[in-house]
Coordinates of C-alpha atoms in Angstrom, one line a residue:
Q297 CA 0.0 0.0 0.0
Y298 CA 1.6 3.2 -1.2
V299 CA 0.7 6.5 -2.7
V300 CA 2.0 7.3 -6.1
K301 CA 2.6 11.0 -7.0
G302 CA 0.2 12.5 -9.5
T303 CA -2.7 10.1 -8.8
P304 CA -6.1 10.8 -7.3
L305 CA -5.0 9.0 -4.1
H306 CA -2.0 11.4 -3.9
D307 CA -4.5 14.3 -4.0
M308 CA -6.5 12.7 -1.2
Y309 CA -3.3 12.1 0.8
E310 CA -2.3 15.8 0.3
R311 CA -5.7 17.0 1.5
G312 CA -5.5 14.8 4.6
E313 CA -8.3 12.5 3.4
Y314 CA -6.2 9.4 3.3
A315 CA -3.6 8.1 5.8
C316 CA -1.2 5.3 5.0
L317 CA -1.0 2.3 7.3
E318 CA 1.9 1.9 9.7
P319 CA 4.2 -1.0 8.9
E320 CA 2.9 -3.1 11.8
E321 CA -0.7 -2.5 10.7
Y322 CA 0.2 -3.5 7.2
A323 CA 1.9 -6.7 8.3
G324 CA -0.9 -7.6 10.6
I325 CA -3.6 -7.2 7.9
L326 CA -1.5 -9.0 5.4
C327 CA -0.9 -12.0 7.6
E328 CA -4.6 -12.3 8.5
F329 CA -5.5 -12.1 4.8
V330 CA -2.9 -14.8 3.9
A331 CA -4.2 -17.0 6.7
R332 CA -7.6 -16.9 5.0
L333 CA -6.3 -18.1 1.7
P334 CA -6.3 -21.8 0.9
E335 CA -2.9 -23.4 1.0
R336 CA -3.1 -24.3 -2.6
V337 CA -3.1 -20.7 -3.7
V338 CA 0.3 -19.5 -4.9
I339 CA 1.3 -16.1 -3.6
H340 CA 3.6 -14.2 -6.0
R341 CA 4.1 -11.0 -4.1
L342 CA 3.6 -9.7 -0.6
T343 CA 4.8 -6.2 -1.1
G344 CA 4.9 -3.7 -3.9
D345 CA 8.0 -2.1 -5.3
P346 CA 7.4 1.6 -5.7
H347 CA 9.8 3.6 -7.7
R348 CA 11.6 6.1 -5.5
S349 CA 10.9 9.0 -7.7
E350 CA 7.2 8.2 -7.9
L351 CA 6.5 7.5 -4.3
A352 CA 4.7 10.1 -2.2
A353 CA 4.2 7.9 0.9
P354 CA 4.9 6.0 3.1
A355 CA 8.6 6.1 3.1
W356 CA 8.9 2.8 4.9
S357 CA 7.6 0.9 1.8
L358 CA 11.0 1.5 0.2
D359 CA 12.7 -0.7 2.7
K360 CA 11.6 -4.1 1.4
G361 CA 13.9 -6.0 3.6
M362 CA 12.4 -4.4 6.7
V363 CA 8.9 -5.1 5.5
M364 CA 9.6 -8.7 4.7
K365 CA 11.2 -9.2 8.1
L366 CA 8.2 -7.6 9.8
I367 CA 5.9 -10.0 7.9
R368 CA 7.9 -13.0 8.9
D369 CA 8.1 -11.8 12.5
T370 CA 4.3 -11.2 12.5
F371 CA 3.6 -14.7 11.2
D372 CA 6.0 -16.1 13.9
R373 CA 4.5 -14.0 16.7
T374 CA 0.8 -14.8 15.8
G375 CA 1.3 -18.4 14.9
L376 CA -0.6 -17.7 11.6
R377 CA 0.2 -19.4 8.4
Q378 CA -1.4 -19.6 5.0
G379 CA -4.7 -21.5 5.2
A380 CA -4.9 -21.4 9.0
M381 CA -8.1 -19.4 8.9
Y382 CA -9.5 -20.9 5.7
F383 CA -12.8 -22.7 6.2
G384 CA -13.8 -23.1 2.5

């Protein structure tokens, strides 16, 4: 989740109508979402790769290593895993 310069979301962000998630919030939401996916679903990407010159916010999204570590740590801390909350 990030805001790209020159987009309608960027305009909303500039007006204070949109606030980015904090890294911990992002990781928590992501882990709960993944836990609801069936184990057979292949996940190709857990984070985006914003181009530095296009990114308006949040700055933390540029640190992919930190984000991936936070996701792994959140899975470990919560005991969640893909499919753990899938009841299909």
